[in-house]
Structures are given as C-alpha cells and as structure tokens.
PDB file of C-alpha atoms in Angstrom:
ATOM      1  CA  GLY O   1     -16.585  21.161  13.543  1.00  0.00           C
ATOM      2  CA  VAL O   2     -19.143  22.826  15.206  1.00  0.00           C
ATOM      3  CA  ILE O   3     -16.828  25.618  16.616  1.00  0.00           C
ATOM      4  CA  THR O   4     -14.025  25.914  13.872  1.00  0.00           C
ATOM      5  CA  HIS O   5     -17.193  26.067  11.741  1.00  0.00           C
ATOM      6  CA  GLU O   6     -17.944  29.255  14.425  1.00  0.00           C
ATOM      7  CA  LEU O   7     -14.611  30.430  14.486  1.00  0.00           C
ATOM      8  CA  LEU O   8     -14.461  31.045  10.302  1.00  0.00           C
ATOM      9  CA  HIS O   9     -17.203  33.692  10.490  1.00  0.00           C
ATOM     10  CA  ILE O  10     -15.169  35.312  12.931  1.00  0.00           C
ATOM     11  CA  LEU O  11     -12.979  35.388  10.302  1.00  0.00           C
ATOM     12  CA  GLY O  12     -15.075  37.214   7.950  1.00  0.00           C
ATOM     13  CA  PHE O  13     -15.636  33.883   5.636  1.00  0.00           C
ATOM     14  CA  ALA O  14     -19.395  33.737   4.717  1.00  0.00           C
ATOM     15  CA  HIS O  15     -20.975  29.702   3.660  1.00  0.00           C
ATOM     16  CA  GLU O  16     -20.145  28.560   0.877  1.00  0.00           C
ATOM     17  CA  GLN O  17     -23.598  28.630  -0.482  1.00  0.00           C
ATOM     18  CA  THR O  18     -23.401  32.973  -0.868  1.00  0.00           C
ATOM     19  CA  ARG O  19     -21.106  33.019  -2.754  1.00  0.00           C
ATOM     20  CA  PRO O  20     -21.510  35.407  -5.400  1.00  0.00           C
ATOM     21  CA  ASP O  21     -20.515  33.009  -8.111  1.00  0.00           C
ATOM     22  CA  ARG O  22     -22.794  30.157  -6.031  1.00  0.00           C
ATOM     23  CA  ASP O  23     -25.823  29.927  -9.578  1.00  0.00           C
ATOM     24  CA  GLN O  24     -22.975  28.511 -11.216  1.00  0.00           C
ATOM     25  CA  TYR O  25     -22.951  25.568  -8.304  1.00  0.00           C
ATOM     26  CA  VAL O  26     -25.870  24.850  -6.912  1.00  0.00           C
ATOM     27  CA  LYS O  27     -29.093  25.900  -7.361  1.00  0.00           C
ATOM     28  CA  VAL O  28     -31.498  27.782  -4.049  1.00  0.00           C
ATOM     29  CA  ASN O  29     -35.283  26.422  -3.879  1.00  0.00           C
ATOM     30  CA  TRP O  30     -36.574  28.744  -2.236  1.00  0.00           C
ATOM     31  CA  GLU O  31     -40.086  26.706  -2.117  1.00  0.00           C
ATOM     32  CA  ASN O  32     -38.782  24.400   0.450  1.00  0.00           C
ATOM     33  CA  ILE O  33     -36.874  27.333   3.214  1.00  0.00           C
ATOM     34  CA  LYS O  34     -39.448  27.422   5.943  1.00  0.00           C
ATOM     35  CA  SER O  35     -40.822  31.439   5.822  1.00  0.00           C
ATOM     36  CA  GLY O  36     -38.177  33.734   7.391  1.00  0.00           C
ATOM     37  CA  THR O  37     -35.231  31.960   6.609  1.00  0.00           C
ATOM     38  CA  HIS O  38     -35.182  32.847   3.454  1.00  0.00           C
ATOM     39  CA  SER O  39     -32.232  35.608   4.205  1.00  0.00           C
ATOM     40  CA  ASN O  40     -29.974  32.345   5.221  1.00  0.00           C
ATOM     41  CA  PHE O  41     -29.357  31.584   1.329  1.00  0.00           C
ATOM     42  CA  TRP O  42     -29.484  35.368  -0.424  1.00  0.00           C
ATOM     43  CA  ARG O  43     -26.048  35.711  -2.182  1.00  0.00           C
ATOM     44  CA  ALA O  44     -22.812  38.103  -1.358  1.00  0.00           C
ATOM     45  CA  LEU O  45     -21.848  40.739  -3.638  1.00  0.00           C
ATOM     46  CA  GLY O  46     -18.856  40.214  -5.981  1.00  0.00           C
ATOM     47  CA  GLU O  47     -15.391  42.607  -4.830  1.00  0.00           C
ATOM     48  CA  ASN O  48     -16.350  44.779  -7.505  1.00  0.00           C
ATOM     49  CA  GLU O  49     -20.401  45.021  -7.050  1.00  0.00           C
ATOM     50  CA  PRO O  50     -21.135  47.923  -5.699  1.00  0.00           C
ATOM     51  CA  ALA O  51     -21.938  48.455  -2.394  1.00  0.00           C
ATOM     52  CA  THR O  52     -25.403  48.383  -0.899  1.00  0.00           C
ATOM     53  CA  ILE O  53     -27.312  47.348   1.750  1.00  0.00           C
ATOM     54  CA  PRO O  54     -29.529  43.707   2.379  1.00  0.00           C
ATOM     55  CA  TYR O  55     -32.458  44.580   0.136  1.00  0.00           C
ATOM     56  CA  CYS O  56     -34.724  41.679  -1.712  1.00  0.00           C
ATOM     57  CA  GLY O  57     -36.093  41.977  -5.330  1.00  0.00           C
ATOM     58  CA  ARG O  58     -38.007  39.240  -4.708  1.00  0.00           C
ATOM     59  CA  VAL O  59     -39.997  37.022  -8.143  1.00  0.00           C
ATOM     60  CA  GLY O  60     -42.624  35.638  -8.048  1.00  0.00           C
ATOM     61  CA  VAL O  61     -44.220  34.946  -4.546  1.00  0.00           C
ATOM     62  CA  ASP O  62     -41.359  31.983  -2.704  1.00  0.00           C
ATOM     63  CA  GLN O  63     -38.390  32.975  -5.346  1.00  0.00           C
ATOM     64  CA  TYR O  64     -35.692  35.309  -4.028  1.00  0.00           C
ATOM     65  CA  ASP O  65     -33.380  35.079  -6.098  1.00  0.00           C
ATOM     66  CA  ASN O  66     -32.765  38.617  -6.285  1.00  0.00           C
ATOM     67  CA  CYS O  67     -31.466  39.173  -3.035  1.00  0.00           C
ATOM     68  CA  TYR O  68     -28.553  40.028  -2.072  1.00  0.00           C
ATOM     69  CA  ALA O  69     -26.643  40.124   1.149  1.00  0.00           C
ATOM     70  CA  GLY O  70     -25.304  44.403   1.156  1.00  0.00           C
ATOM     71  CA  PHE O  71     -22.328  42.417   2.165  1.00  0.00           C
ATOM     72  CA  ARG O  72     -19.358  41.197  -0.472  1.00  0.00           C
ATOM     73  CA  ALA O  73     -17.112  38.486  -0.760  1.00  0.00           C
ATOM     74  CA  SER O  74     -14.456  37.514  -1.881  1.00  0.00           C
ATOM     75  CA  THR O  75     -13.581  33.935  -4.399  1.00  0.00           C
ATOM     76  CA  PHE O  76     -10.171  34.176  -3.059  1.00  0.00           C
ATOM     77  CA  GLY O  77      -9.590  33.202  -6.469  1.00  0.00           C
ATOM     78  CA  LEU O  78     -10.508  29.801  -5.930  1.00  0.00           C
ATOM     79  CA  ASN O  79     -13.123  26.901  -6.879  1.00  0.00           C
ATOM     80  CA  TYR O  80     -16.790  26.657  -5.148  1.00  0.00           C
ATOM     81  CA  ASP O  81     -16.193  24.372  -2.306  1.00  0.00           C
ATOM     82  CA  TYR O  82     -18.565  21.089  -1.252  1.00  0.00           C
ATOM     83  CA  GLY O  83     -16.658  20.764   0.532  1.00  0.00           C
ATOM     84  CA  SER O  84     -16.197  23.433   2.959  1.00  0.00           C
ATOM     85  CA  ILE O  85     -17.155  23.371   6.616  1.00  0.00           C
ATOM     86  CA  MET O  86     -18.601  27.051   5.458  1.00  0.00           C
ATOM     87  CA  HIS O  87     -21.256  24.229   3.099  1.00  0.00           C
ATOM     88  CA  TYR O  88     -24.829  24.699   3.942  1.00  0.00           C
ATOM     89  CA  GLY O  89     -26.403  20.885   4.534  1.00  0.00           C
ATOM     90  CA  LEU O  90     -28.536  19.990   1.330  1.00  0.00           C
ATOM     91  CA  ARG O  91     -31.829  20.137   3.425  1.00  0.00           C
ATOM     92  CA  TYR O  92     -31.139  22.553   5.654  1.00  0.00           C
ATOM     93  CA  PHE O  93     -34.479  25.162   6.624  1.00  0.00           C
ATOM     94  CA  SER O  94     -36.447  22.537   5.343  1.00  0.00           C
ATOM     95  CA  THR O  95     -39.754  22.973   5.264  1.00  0.00           C
ATOM     96  CA  ASN O  96     -40.814  20.012   3.916  1.00  0.00           C
ATOM     97  CA  GLY O  97     -38.068  17.586   4.377  1.00  0.00           C
ATOM     98  CA  GLN O  98     -37.099  17.664   0.766  1.00  0.00           C
ATOM     99  CA  ASN O  99     -33.863  19.203  -0.438  1.00  0.00           C
ATOM    100  CA  THR O 100     -32.481  23.269  -0.117  1.00  0.00           C
ATOM    101  CA  ILE O 101     -29.617  22.756  -2.480  1.00  0.00           C
ATOM    102  CA  THR O 102     -29.528  21.750  -5.279  1.00  0.00           C
ATOM    103  CA  LEU O 103     -26.588  20.666  -6.533  1.00  0.00           C
ATOM    104  CA  LYS O 104     -25.386  21.220 -10.213  1.00  0.00           C
ATOM    105  CA  LYS O 105     -22.302  19.198 -10.696  1.00  0.00           C
ATOM    106  CA  SER O 106     -20.978  15.711  -9.524  1.00  0.00           C
ATOM    107  CA  THR O 107     -18.587  16.193  -6.240  1.00  0.00           C
ATOM    108  CA  THR O 108     -18.504  12.779  -4.344  1.00  0.00           C
ATOM    109  CA  ALA O 109     -17.400  15.438  -0.776  1.00  0.00           C
ATOM    110  CA  GLN O 110     -19.104  14.726   2.696  1.00  0.00           C
ATOM    111  CA  ILE O 111     -22.808  18.310   1.792  1.00  0.00           C
ATOM    112  CA  PRO O 112     -22.205  19.080   5.397  1.00  0.00           C
ATOM    113  CA  ASN O 113     -18.397  19.230   6.253  1.00  0.00           C
ATOM    114  CA  ARG O 114     -18.794  18.894  10.203  1.00  0.00           C
ATOM    115  CA  SER O 115     -14.598  17.020  10.135  1.00  0.00           C
ATOM    116  CA  GLY O 116     -13.010  19.137   9.837  1.00  0.00           C
ATOM    117  CA  MET O 117     -11.793  22.139   7.103  1.00  0.00           C
ATOM    118  CA  SER O 118     -11.212  20.542   3.593  1.00  0.00           C
ATOM    119  CA  SER O 119      -8.044  22.079   1.510  1.00  0.00           C
ATOM    120  CA  LEU O 120      -9.743  24.415   0.022  1.00  0.00           C
ATOM    121  CA  ASP O 121     -10.671  25.840   3.682  1.00  0.00           C
ATOM    122  CA  ILE O 122      -7.312  26.259   4.667  1.00  0.00           C
ATOM    123  CA  GLN O 123      -5.789  28.022   1.313  1.00  0.00           C
ATOM    124  CA  LYS O 124      -8.629  30.273   1.586  1.00  0.00           C
ATOM    125  CA  THR O 125      -7.288  31.048   5.208  1.00  0.00           C
ATOM    126  CA  LYS O 126      -3.894  31.628   4.004  1.00  0.00           C
ATOM    127  CA  VAL O 127      -4.493  34.336   0.576  1.00  0.00           C
ATOM    128  CA  ALA O 128      -6.884  35.881   2.830  1.00  0.00           C
ATOM    129  CA  TYR O 129      -4.518  36.467   6.139  1.00  0.00           C
ATOM    130  CA  GLU O 130      -1.218  36.111   3.666  1.00  0.00           C
ATOM    131  CA  CYS O 131       0.411  33.452   5.695  1.00  0.00           C
ATOM    132  CA  ARG O 132       3.143  32.008   4.081  1.00  0.00           C
ATOM    133  CA  ASP O 133       4.763  27.942   4.587  1.00  0.00           C
ATOM    134  CA  SER O 134       7.276  27.207   6.974  1.00  0.00           C
ATOM    135  CA  THR O 135       9.524  24.641   8.268  1.00  0.00           C
ATOM    136  CA  ILE O 136      10.842  24.768  11.388  1.00  0.00           C
ATOM    137  CA  ALA O 137      14.505  22.913  11.347  1.00  0.00           C
ATOM    138  CA  SER O 138      14.372  20.616  14.377  1.00  0.00           C
ATOM    139  CA  THR O 139      17.265  21.836  16.471  1.00  0.00           C
ATOM    140  CA  THR O 140      18.927  19.647  19.535  1.00  0.00           C
ATOM    141  CA  THR O 141      18.893  20.675  23.125  1.00  0.00           C
ATOM    142  CA  PRO O 142      22.693  19.615  25.126  1.00  0.00           C
ATOM    143  CA  ALA O 143      21.472  18.571  28.586  1.00  0.00           C
ATOM    144  CA  PRO O 144      22.067  20.165  31.034  1.00  0.00           C
ATOM    145  CA  THR O 145      25.113  20.397  33.884  1.00  0.00           C
ATOM    146  CA  THR O 146      24.714  19.568  36.926  1.00  0.00           C
ATOM    147  CA  ASN O 147      27.919  20.818  40.094  1.00  0.00           C
ATOM    148  CA  THR O 148      27.168  20.592  43.128  1.00  0.00           C
ATOM    149  CA  PRO O 149      28.749  23.735  45.414  1.00  0.00           C
ATOM    150  CA  SER O 150      30.313  22.959  48.343  1.00  0.00           C
ATOM    151  CA  PRO O 151      28.426  23.065  51.843  1.00  0.00           C
ATOM    152  CA  THR O 152      29.321  26.849  53.265  1.00  0.00           C
ATOM    153  CA  THR O 153      27.691  28.741  56.144  1.00  0.00           C
ATOM    154  CA  ARG O 154      26.070  31.753  55.960  1.00  0.00           C
ATOM    155  CA  THR O 155      24.812  33.453  58.736  1.00  0.00           C
ATOM    156  CA  THR O 156      21.601  35.013  58.217  1.00  0.00           C
ATOM    157  CA  ARG O 157      20.099  38.274  60.302  1.00  0.00           C
ATOM    158  CA  SER O 158      17.127  39.392  61.464  1.00  0.00           C
ATOM    159  CA  PRO O 159      15.813  41.859  59.238  1.00  0.00           C
ATOM    160  CA  PRO O 160      14.978  45.092  60.977  1.00  0.00           C
ATOM    161  CA  PRO O 161      10.888  45.278  61.877  1.00  0.00           C
ATOM    162  CA  ILE O 162       7.696  46.736  59.486  1.00  0.00           C
ATOM    163  CA  THR O 163       5.958  49.974  59.854  1.00  0.00           C
ATOM    164  CA  THR O 164       2.929  50.329  57.726  1.00  0.00           C
ATOM    165  CA  THR O 165       0.614  53.122  57.628  1.00  0.00           C
ATOM    166  CA  THR O 166      -3.027  52.342  57.042  1.00  0.00           C
ATOM    167  CA  LEU O 167      -4.906  56.087  54.863  1.00  0.00           C
ATOM    168  CA  PRO O 168      -8.270  56.495  54.925  1.00  0.00           C
ATOM    169  CA  ILE O 169      -9.622  56.101  51.551  1.00  0.00           C
ATOM    170  CA  THR O 170     -11.768  58.751  50.142  1.00  0.00           C
ATOM    171  CA  THR O 171     -14.801  58.350  47.246  1.00  0.00           C
ATOM    172  CA  THR O 172     -16.127  60.318  44.869  1.00  0.00           C
ATOM    173  CA  PRO O 173     -19.310  58.940  44.001  1.00  0.00           C
ATOM    174  CA  SER O 174     -19.635  59.182  40.449  1.00  0.00           C
ATOM    175  CA  PRO O 175     -21.466  62.013  38.626  1.00  0.00           C
ATOM    176  CA  ALA O 176     -25.000  60.892  37.657  1.00  0.00           C
ATOM    177  CA  SER O 177     -25.005  59.772  34.110  1.00  0.00           C
ATOM    178  CA  SER O 178     -27.513  62.158  31.479  1.00  0.00           C
ATOM    179  CA  THR O 179     -30.235  59.642  29.797  1.00  0.00           C
ATOM    180  CA  SER O 180     -29.112  57.093  27.193  1.00  0.00           C
ATOM    181  CA  LYS O 181     -29.959  56.148  23.611  1.00  0.00           C
ATOM    182  CA  PRO O 182     -32.040  53.154  23.692  1.00  0.00           C
ATOM    183  CA  CYS O 183     -29.901  50.156  22.273  1.00  0.00           C
ATOM    184  CA  VAL O 184     -30.982  48.566  19.616  1.00  0.00           C
ATOM    185  CA  ASP O 185     -31.532  46.186  15.882  1.00  0.00           C
ATOM    186  CA  THR O 186     -32.266  48.687  13.091  1.00  0.00           C
ATOM    187  CA  PHE O 187     -32.433  46.600  10.270  1.00  0.00           C
ATOM    188  CA  THR O 188     -34.729  43.593  10.509  1.00  0.00           C
ATOM    189  CA  TYR O 189     -32.356  40.725   9.861  1.00  0.00           C
ATOM    190  CA  CYS O 190     -28.925  41.634  12.039  1.00  0.00           C
ATOM    191  CA  SER O 191     -29.411  38.055  13.739  1.00  0.00           C
ATOM    192  CA  ASN O 192     -28.436  36.436  10.185  1.00  0.00           C
ATOM    193  CA  TYR O 193     -25.924  39.168  10.119  1.00  0.00           C
ATOM    194  CA  LYS O 194     -24.754  38.547  13.205  1.00  0.00           C
ATOM    195  CA  HIS O 195     -21.272  36.453  12.378  1.00  0.00           C
ATOM    196  CA  ILE O 196     -20.109  39.920  10.028  1.00  0.00           C
ATOM    197  CA  CYS O 197     -20.377  42.594  13.568  1.00  0.00           C
ATOM    198  CA  GLY O 198     -16.926  43.889  14.170  1.00  0.00           C
ATOM    199  CA  ILE O 199     -16.059  43.956   9.799  1.00  0.00           C
ATOM    200  CA  SER O 200     -19.079  45.532   8.650  1.00  0.00           C
ATOM    201  CA  GLN O 201     -19.378  49.139   9.621  1.00  0.00           C
ATOM    202  CA  TYR O 202     -23.653  49.398   8.372  1.00  0.00           C
ATOM    203  CA  MET O 203     -23.909  46.038  11.148  1.00  0.00           C
ATOM    204  CA  ASN O 204     -22.079  48.264  13.292  1.00  0.00           C
ATOM    205  CA  LYS O 205     -24.653  50.926  13.549  1.00  0.00           C
ATOM    206  CA  HIS O 206     -27.595  49.795  13.179  1.00  0.00           C
ATOM    207  CA  CYS O 207     -27.483  46.175  14.611  1.00  0.00           C
ATOM    208  CA  LYS O 208     -25.542  47.334  17.802  1.00  0.00           C
ATOM    209  CA  LYS O 209     -27.566  45.410  20.186  1.00  0.00           C
ATOM    210  CA  THR O 210     -27.299  41.690  18.496  1.00  0.00           C
ATOM    211  CA  CYS O 211     -23.029  43.363  18.264  1.00  0.00           C
ATOM    212  CA  PHE O 212     -23.105  44.598  21.447  1.00  0.00           C
ATOM    213  CA  ASN O 213     -22.058  47.465  20.113  1.00  0.00           C
ATOM    214  CA  CYS O 214     -24.529  49.766  22.927  1.00  0.00           C
ATOM    215  CA  GLY O 215     -20.094  51.547  24.539  1.00  0.00           C
ATOM    216  CA  PHE O 216     -20.865  53.095  21.518  1.00  0.00           C
ATOM    217  CA  LEU O 217     -24.306  55.111  21.100  1.00  0.00           C
TER     218      LEU O 217
END
C-alpha cells in the first residue's frame, strides 16, 4: 500500500486531505500537529484559483487555515474519498496523541487505507490519464505441428582464418570544466513537496537539490 501511495505521487496525485474542497469534509486540528510539519496539511489551490508560490497567511498562534501549498489540484469532478490510499490517517504528525484530522461526515471507510487503491482512486487515475475501459477477447491458439525432417548428409568446410589488426586508441583529455553554480534549494519547504518534482516549474527552479535537477543549472 505504501508503494502504491508513493507511485500515485509520481503520477501527480497529492494527498486527499489537501484537496481544494477539503474543508467541507475534514477539519485540520492545527494545534495537535508537530512543529515544523504543518505544511503537510496546507490546502492545494483549485483549478480556477490564481497560481502562486506556497504561502501562509497565519491566523492566530497555531492556525494555518489560510496557508496554501502553491500548486493547483483537480478533483476531476469526483467525490471526496475518505478511503483513498492518498488520505492521511487521523493522527498523522500528532504531537500529543490527539487527532490532527477530524471528519465532518460519517463514513465506513478505513482511514488510512494502505490495502490498495479505492474505486475512486482507480476512477480518478482513469480520468486523469484518459484511460478507456477495454475488453480483451480470448483467443485459441492451435497446437503446433511437428514435422520430423529426413536425415541428410552435409559436408562442412572450415572457414578461412580471420586476421585482426588492433589500432592504438587515442584519448583526448576533456577540457577542465568551468566553475559551476552551487546546487542548493532556495525554497524552505522543498522536502515537503518533492513528490511534484518534474511537474511544478516552481519546484524545478527553486528546489534543484531536492529534485535532483543540478544538471540543468
């Protein structure tokens, strides 16, 4: 389940509880979250919201309801999925053993689900990658026919000797490389968003070290 969870990150899917409409379905208990991990719960921007870098307009000492992850996320017109393999557990990153997430609606789903993709996870993936349902027709392959060849007598000539000439290999030393720019992250929360490396232009530019993008300095 954990492997599938990470594979879906690679395919571009964020955590379910960061959906743009998440506040209709869950309440984030910021006061119960470990210091330094609050950004894991920041809400994603909706498809029609202006693009921006990750930012946080804090309200109160431990309130981060106005913090945004900085990247857009689509719901694909599908319902919020408590049973998604991308949904956090209710006590993830808890500093005191209390819930960091409280559900606003009743559900029979297992949270967190690490058994496999939910039906909505599968549907979401199909919509995102425009996959079509297809039926594979069964085919019958006839058994191969074995023919026994008649014995024959062949006369084989020995091949002529092969003479090889080895040429000396000349190597030219590569010119000394010029002084390269330092490979560093210029955004504080790069490690929290490494799952969108290669997807987000902002990450590729400001998180070169985290995104292993140092060869494109």
